[in-house]
Coordinates of N, CA and C in Angstrom, one line a residue:
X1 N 170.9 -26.0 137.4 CA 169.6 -26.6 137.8 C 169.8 -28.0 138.1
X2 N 168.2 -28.7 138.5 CA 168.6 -29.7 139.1 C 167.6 -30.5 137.9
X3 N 168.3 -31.9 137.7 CA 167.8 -32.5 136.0 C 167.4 -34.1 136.9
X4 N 166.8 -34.7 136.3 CA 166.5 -36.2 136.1 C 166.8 -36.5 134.4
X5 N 167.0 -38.2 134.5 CA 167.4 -38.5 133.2 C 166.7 -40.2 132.9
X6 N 166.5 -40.3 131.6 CA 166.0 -41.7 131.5 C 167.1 -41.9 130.6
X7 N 167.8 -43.2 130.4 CA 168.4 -43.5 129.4 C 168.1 -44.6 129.1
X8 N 168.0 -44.8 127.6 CA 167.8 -46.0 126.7 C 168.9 -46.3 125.9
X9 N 169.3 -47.7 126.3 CA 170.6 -48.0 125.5 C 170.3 -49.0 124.2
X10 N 170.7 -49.2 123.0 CA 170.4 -49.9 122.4 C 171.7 -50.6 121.8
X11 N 171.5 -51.9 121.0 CA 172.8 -53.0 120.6 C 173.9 -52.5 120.3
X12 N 173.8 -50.6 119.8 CA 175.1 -50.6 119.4 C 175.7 -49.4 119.6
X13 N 174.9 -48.7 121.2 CA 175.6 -47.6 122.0 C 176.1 -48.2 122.4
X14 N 177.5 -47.3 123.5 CA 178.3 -47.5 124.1 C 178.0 -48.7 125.4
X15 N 178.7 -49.4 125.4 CA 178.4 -50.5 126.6 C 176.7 -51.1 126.8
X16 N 176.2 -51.7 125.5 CA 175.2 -52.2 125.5 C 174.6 -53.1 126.5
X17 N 175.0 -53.2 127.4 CA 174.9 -54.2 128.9 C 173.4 -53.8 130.0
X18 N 172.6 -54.7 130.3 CA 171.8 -54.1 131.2 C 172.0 -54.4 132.7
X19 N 172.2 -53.0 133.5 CA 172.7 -52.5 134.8 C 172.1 -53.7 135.8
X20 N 170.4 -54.1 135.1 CA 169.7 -55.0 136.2 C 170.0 -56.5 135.9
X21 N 170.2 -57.0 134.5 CA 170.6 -58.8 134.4 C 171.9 -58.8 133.9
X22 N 172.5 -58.1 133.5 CA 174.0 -58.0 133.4 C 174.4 -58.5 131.8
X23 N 172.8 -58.6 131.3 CA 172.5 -59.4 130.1 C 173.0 -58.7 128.7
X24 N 173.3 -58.9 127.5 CA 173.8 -57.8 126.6 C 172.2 -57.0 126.0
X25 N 172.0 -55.8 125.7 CA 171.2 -55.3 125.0 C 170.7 -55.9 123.8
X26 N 169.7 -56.2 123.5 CA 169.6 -56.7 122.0 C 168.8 -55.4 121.3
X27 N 168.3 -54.8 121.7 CA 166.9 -53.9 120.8 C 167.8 -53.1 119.8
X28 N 166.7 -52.7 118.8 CA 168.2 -51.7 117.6 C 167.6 -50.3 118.0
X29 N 168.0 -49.3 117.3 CA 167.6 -48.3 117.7 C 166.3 -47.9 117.0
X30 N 165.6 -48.2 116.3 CA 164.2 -47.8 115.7 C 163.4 -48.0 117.4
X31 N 163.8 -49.5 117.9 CA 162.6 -50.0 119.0 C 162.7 -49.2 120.3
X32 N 164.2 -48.6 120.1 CA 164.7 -47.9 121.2 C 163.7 -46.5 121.1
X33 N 163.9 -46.6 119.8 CA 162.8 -44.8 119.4 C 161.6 -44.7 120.2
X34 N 161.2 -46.2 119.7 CA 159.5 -46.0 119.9 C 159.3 -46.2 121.5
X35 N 160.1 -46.6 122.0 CA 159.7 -46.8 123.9 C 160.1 -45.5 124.4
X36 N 160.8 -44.8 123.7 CA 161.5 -43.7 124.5 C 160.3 -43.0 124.4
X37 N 159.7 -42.5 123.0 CA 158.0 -41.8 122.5 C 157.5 -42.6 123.3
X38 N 157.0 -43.8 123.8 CA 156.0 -44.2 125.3 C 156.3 -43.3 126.0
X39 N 157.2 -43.9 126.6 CA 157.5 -43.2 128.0 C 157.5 -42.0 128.0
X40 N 157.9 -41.2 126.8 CA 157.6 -39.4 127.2 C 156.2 -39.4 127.3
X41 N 155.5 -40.3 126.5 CA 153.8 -39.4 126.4 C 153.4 -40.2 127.4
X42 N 153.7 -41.5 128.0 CA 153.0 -41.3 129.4 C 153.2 -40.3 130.6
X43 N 154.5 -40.1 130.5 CA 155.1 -39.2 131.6 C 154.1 -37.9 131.5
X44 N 154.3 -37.6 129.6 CA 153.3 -36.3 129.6 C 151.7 -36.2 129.5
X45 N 151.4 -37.5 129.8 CA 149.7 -37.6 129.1 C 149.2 -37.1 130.1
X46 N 147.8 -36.1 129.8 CA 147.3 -35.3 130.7 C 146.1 -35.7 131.7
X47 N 146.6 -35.2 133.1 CA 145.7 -36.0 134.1 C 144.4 -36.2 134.1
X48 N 143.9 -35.4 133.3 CA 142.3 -35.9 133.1 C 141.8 -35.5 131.8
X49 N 141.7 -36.5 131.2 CA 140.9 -36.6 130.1 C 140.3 -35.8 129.0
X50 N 139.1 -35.6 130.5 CA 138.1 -35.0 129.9 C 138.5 -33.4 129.9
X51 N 139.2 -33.0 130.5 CA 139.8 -31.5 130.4 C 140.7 -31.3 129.3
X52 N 141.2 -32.1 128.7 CA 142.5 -32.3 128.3 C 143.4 -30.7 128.7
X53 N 143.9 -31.0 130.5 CA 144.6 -29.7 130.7 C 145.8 -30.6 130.6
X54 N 147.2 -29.8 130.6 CA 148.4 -30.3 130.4 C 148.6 -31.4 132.2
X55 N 149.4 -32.3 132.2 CA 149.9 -32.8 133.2 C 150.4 -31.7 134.1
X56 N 150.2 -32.0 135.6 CA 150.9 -30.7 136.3 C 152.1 -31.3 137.1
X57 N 153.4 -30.4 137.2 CA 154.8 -30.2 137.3 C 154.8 -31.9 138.6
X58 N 153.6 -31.6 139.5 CA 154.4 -33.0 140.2 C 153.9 -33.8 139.8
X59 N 152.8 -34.4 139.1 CA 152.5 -35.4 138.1 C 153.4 -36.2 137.5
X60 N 153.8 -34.8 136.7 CA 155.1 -35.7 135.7 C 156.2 -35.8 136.2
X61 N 156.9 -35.2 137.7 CA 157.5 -35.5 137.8 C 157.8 -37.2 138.7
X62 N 156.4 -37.4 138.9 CA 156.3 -38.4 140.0 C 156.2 -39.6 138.7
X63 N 155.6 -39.2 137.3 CA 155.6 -40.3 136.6 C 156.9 -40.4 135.9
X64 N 157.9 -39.5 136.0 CA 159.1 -39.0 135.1 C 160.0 -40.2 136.2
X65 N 160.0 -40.4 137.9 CA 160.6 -40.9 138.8 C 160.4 -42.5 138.0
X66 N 159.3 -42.8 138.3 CA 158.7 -43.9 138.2 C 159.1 -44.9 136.9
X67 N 159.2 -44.3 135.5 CA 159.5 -44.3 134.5 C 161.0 -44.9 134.4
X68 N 161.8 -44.0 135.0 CA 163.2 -44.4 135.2 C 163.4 -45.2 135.9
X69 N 162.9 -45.2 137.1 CA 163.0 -46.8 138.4 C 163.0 -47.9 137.4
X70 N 162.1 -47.7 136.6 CA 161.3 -48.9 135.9 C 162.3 -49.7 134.5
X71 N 162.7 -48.2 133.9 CA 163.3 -48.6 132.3 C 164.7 -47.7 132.0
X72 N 165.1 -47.1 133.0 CA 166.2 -46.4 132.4 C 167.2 -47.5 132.9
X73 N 168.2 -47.4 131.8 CA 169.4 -48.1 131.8 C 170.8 -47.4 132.2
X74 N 170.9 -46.4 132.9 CA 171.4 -45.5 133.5 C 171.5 -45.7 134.7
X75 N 172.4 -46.0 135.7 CA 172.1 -47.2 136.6 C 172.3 -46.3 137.7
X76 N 173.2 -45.3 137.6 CA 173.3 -44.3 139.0 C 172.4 -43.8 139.4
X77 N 171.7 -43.5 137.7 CA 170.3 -42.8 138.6 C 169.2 -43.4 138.4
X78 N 168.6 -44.3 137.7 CA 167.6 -44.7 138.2 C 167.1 -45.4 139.1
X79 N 168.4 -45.7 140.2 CA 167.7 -46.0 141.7 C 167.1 -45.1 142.2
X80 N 167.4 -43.6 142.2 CA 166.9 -42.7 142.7 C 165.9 -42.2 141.7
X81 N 165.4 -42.8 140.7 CA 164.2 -41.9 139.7 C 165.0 -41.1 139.1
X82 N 165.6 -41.1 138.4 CA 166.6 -40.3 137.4 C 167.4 -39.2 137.7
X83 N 167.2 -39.4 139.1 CA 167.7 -38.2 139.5 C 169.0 -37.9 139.3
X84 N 169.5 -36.9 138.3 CA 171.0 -36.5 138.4 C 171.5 -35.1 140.0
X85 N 170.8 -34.8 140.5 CA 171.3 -33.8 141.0 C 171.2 -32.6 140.5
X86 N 172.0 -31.5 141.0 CA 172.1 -30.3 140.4 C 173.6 -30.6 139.7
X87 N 173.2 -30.3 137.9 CA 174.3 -30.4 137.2 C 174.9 -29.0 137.0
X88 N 176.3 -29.4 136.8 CA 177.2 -28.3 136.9 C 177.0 -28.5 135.0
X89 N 178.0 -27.2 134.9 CA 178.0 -26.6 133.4 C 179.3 -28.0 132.8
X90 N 179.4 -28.2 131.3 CA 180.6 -29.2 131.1 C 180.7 -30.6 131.6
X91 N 179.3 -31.1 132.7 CA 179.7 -32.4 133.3 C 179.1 -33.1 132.1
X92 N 177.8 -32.9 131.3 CA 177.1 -34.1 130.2 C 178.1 -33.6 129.2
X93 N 177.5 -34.9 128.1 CA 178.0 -34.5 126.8 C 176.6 -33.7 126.1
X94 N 178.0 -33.2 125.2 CA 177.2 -31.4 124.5 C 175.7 -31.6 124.0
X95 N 175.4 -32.4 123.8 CA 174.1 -32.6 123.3 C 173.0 -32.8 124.0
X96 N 173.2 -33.3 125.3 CA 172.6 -32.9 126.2 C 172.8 -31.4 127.3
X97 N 173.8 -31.1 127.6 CA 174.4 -29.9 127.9 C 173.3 -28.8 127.3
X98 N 173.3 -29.0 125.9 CA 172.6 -28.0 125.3 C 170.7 -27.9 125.7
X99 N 170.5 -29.3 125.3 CA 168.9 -29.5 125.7 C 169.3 -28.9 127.4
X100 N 170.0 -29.3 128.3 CA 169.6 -28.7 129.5 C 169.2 -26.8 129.8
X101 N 169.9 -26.7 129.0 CA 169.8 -24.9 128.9 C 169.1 -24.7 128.0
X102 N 168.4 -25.1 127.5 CA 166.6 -25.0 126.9 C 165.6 -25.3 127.5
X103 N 165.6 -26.0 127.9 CA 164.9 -26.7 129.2 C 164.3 -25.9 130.4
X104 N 162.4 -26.0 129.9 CA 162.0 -24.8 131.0 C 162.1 -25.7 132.3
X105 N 161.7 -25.0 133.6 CA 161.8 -25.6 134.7 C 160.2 -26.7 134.9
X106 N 160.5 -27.8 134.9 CA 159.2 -28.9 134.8 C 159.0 -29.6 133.6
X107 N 159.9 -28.9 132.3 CA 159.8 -30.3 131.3 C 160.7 -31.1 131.2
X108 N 159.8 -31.5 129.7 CA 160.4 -32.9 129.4 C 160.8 -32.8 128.2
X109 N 162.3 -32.9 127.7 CA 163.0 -32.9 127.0 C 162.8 -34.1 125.4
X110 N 163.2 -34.0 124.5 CA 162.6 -34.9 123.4 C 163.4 -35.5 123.6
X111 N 163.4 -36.6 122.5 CA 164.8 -38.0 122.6 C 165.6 -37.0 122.0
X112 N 167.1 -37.2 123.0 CA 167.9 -37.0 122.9 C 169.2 -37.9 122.6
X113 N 169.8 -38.1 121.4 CA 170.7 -39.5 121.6 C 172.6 -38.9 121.4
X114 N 172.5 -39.8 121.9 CA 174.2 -39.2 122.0 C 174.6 -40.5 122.1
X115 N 176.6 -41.4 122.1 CA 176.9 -42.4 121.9 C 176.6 -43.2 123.0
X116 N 176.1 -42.9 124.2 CA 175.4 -43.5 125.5 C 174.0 -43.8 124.8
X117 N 173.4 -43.8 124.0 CA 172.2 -44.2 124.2 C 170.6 -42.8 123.5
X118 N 169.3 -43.3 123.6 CA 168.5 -42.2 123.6 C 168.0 -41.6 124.8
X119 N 168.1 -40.8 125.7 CA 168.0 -40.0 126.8 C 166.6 -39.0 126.5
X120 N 165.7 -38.8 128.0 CA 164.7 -38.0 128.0 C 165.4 -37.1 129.1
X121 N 165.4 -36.0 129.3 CA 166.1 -35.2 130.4 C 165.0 -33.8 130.5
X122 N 164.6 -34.5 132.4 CA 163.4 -33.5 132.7 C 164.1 -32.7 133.8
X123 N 164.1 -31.0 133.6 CA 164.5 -30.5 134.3 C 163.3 -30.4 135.2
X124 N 163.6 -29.9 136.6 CA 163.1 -30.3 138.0 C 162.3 -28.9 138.1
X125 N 161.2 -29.2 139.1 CA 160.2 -27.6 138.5 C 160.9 -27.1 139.9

């Protein structure tokens, strides 16, 4: 299937550098936690209020785009809105690999951290 990805890197993942000022990371990972929890519940907060119905598939995908332009540190893709493509089987590491094959078509994956960082990974409805 075809996936988008947000990644959040913090001081003491792999290559703590940011893609847009070239600047080192400073955040630790607790702060990394709590922005990653923003950004999922804005991506997922529901379009109207007063219904409280769930967000719908292009909603969050347009805010899932948006989100990553904005804050993922993942540089390939969030010019394009996190977009990874259609992933082959074996290309992430296992911990994501796995969340992708759980992953219904239109969500949004929990923090996911692996030595790159904390990752949200929305598969594409």
């Amino acid at each position: 299937g075809s996936f988008s990805l947000i990644l959040l890197k913090w001081n003491e993942s792999a290559d703590p550098t940011c893609w847009r000022t070239h600047q080192p990371i400073v955040r630790g990972l607790e702060e990394c936690r709590l922005r990653l929890r923003k950004l999922r519940d804005k991506v997922l907060a529901p379009s109207d209020f007063n219904i409280k119905q769930p967000a719908k598939p292009k909603e969050v995908k347009r805010r899932f785009a948006e989100s990553a332009k904005q804050h993922s540190d993942h540089a390939a893709s969030a010019r394009g809105g996190g977009d990874l493509g259609v992933v082959m089987s074996g290309t992430l590491d296992p911990h994501l690999e796995h969340a992708a094959r759980t992953l219904a078509p239109g969500a949004v994956s929990d923090e996911i951290q692996t030595p790159q960082g904390l990752h949200l990974l929305m598969r594409q409805p």
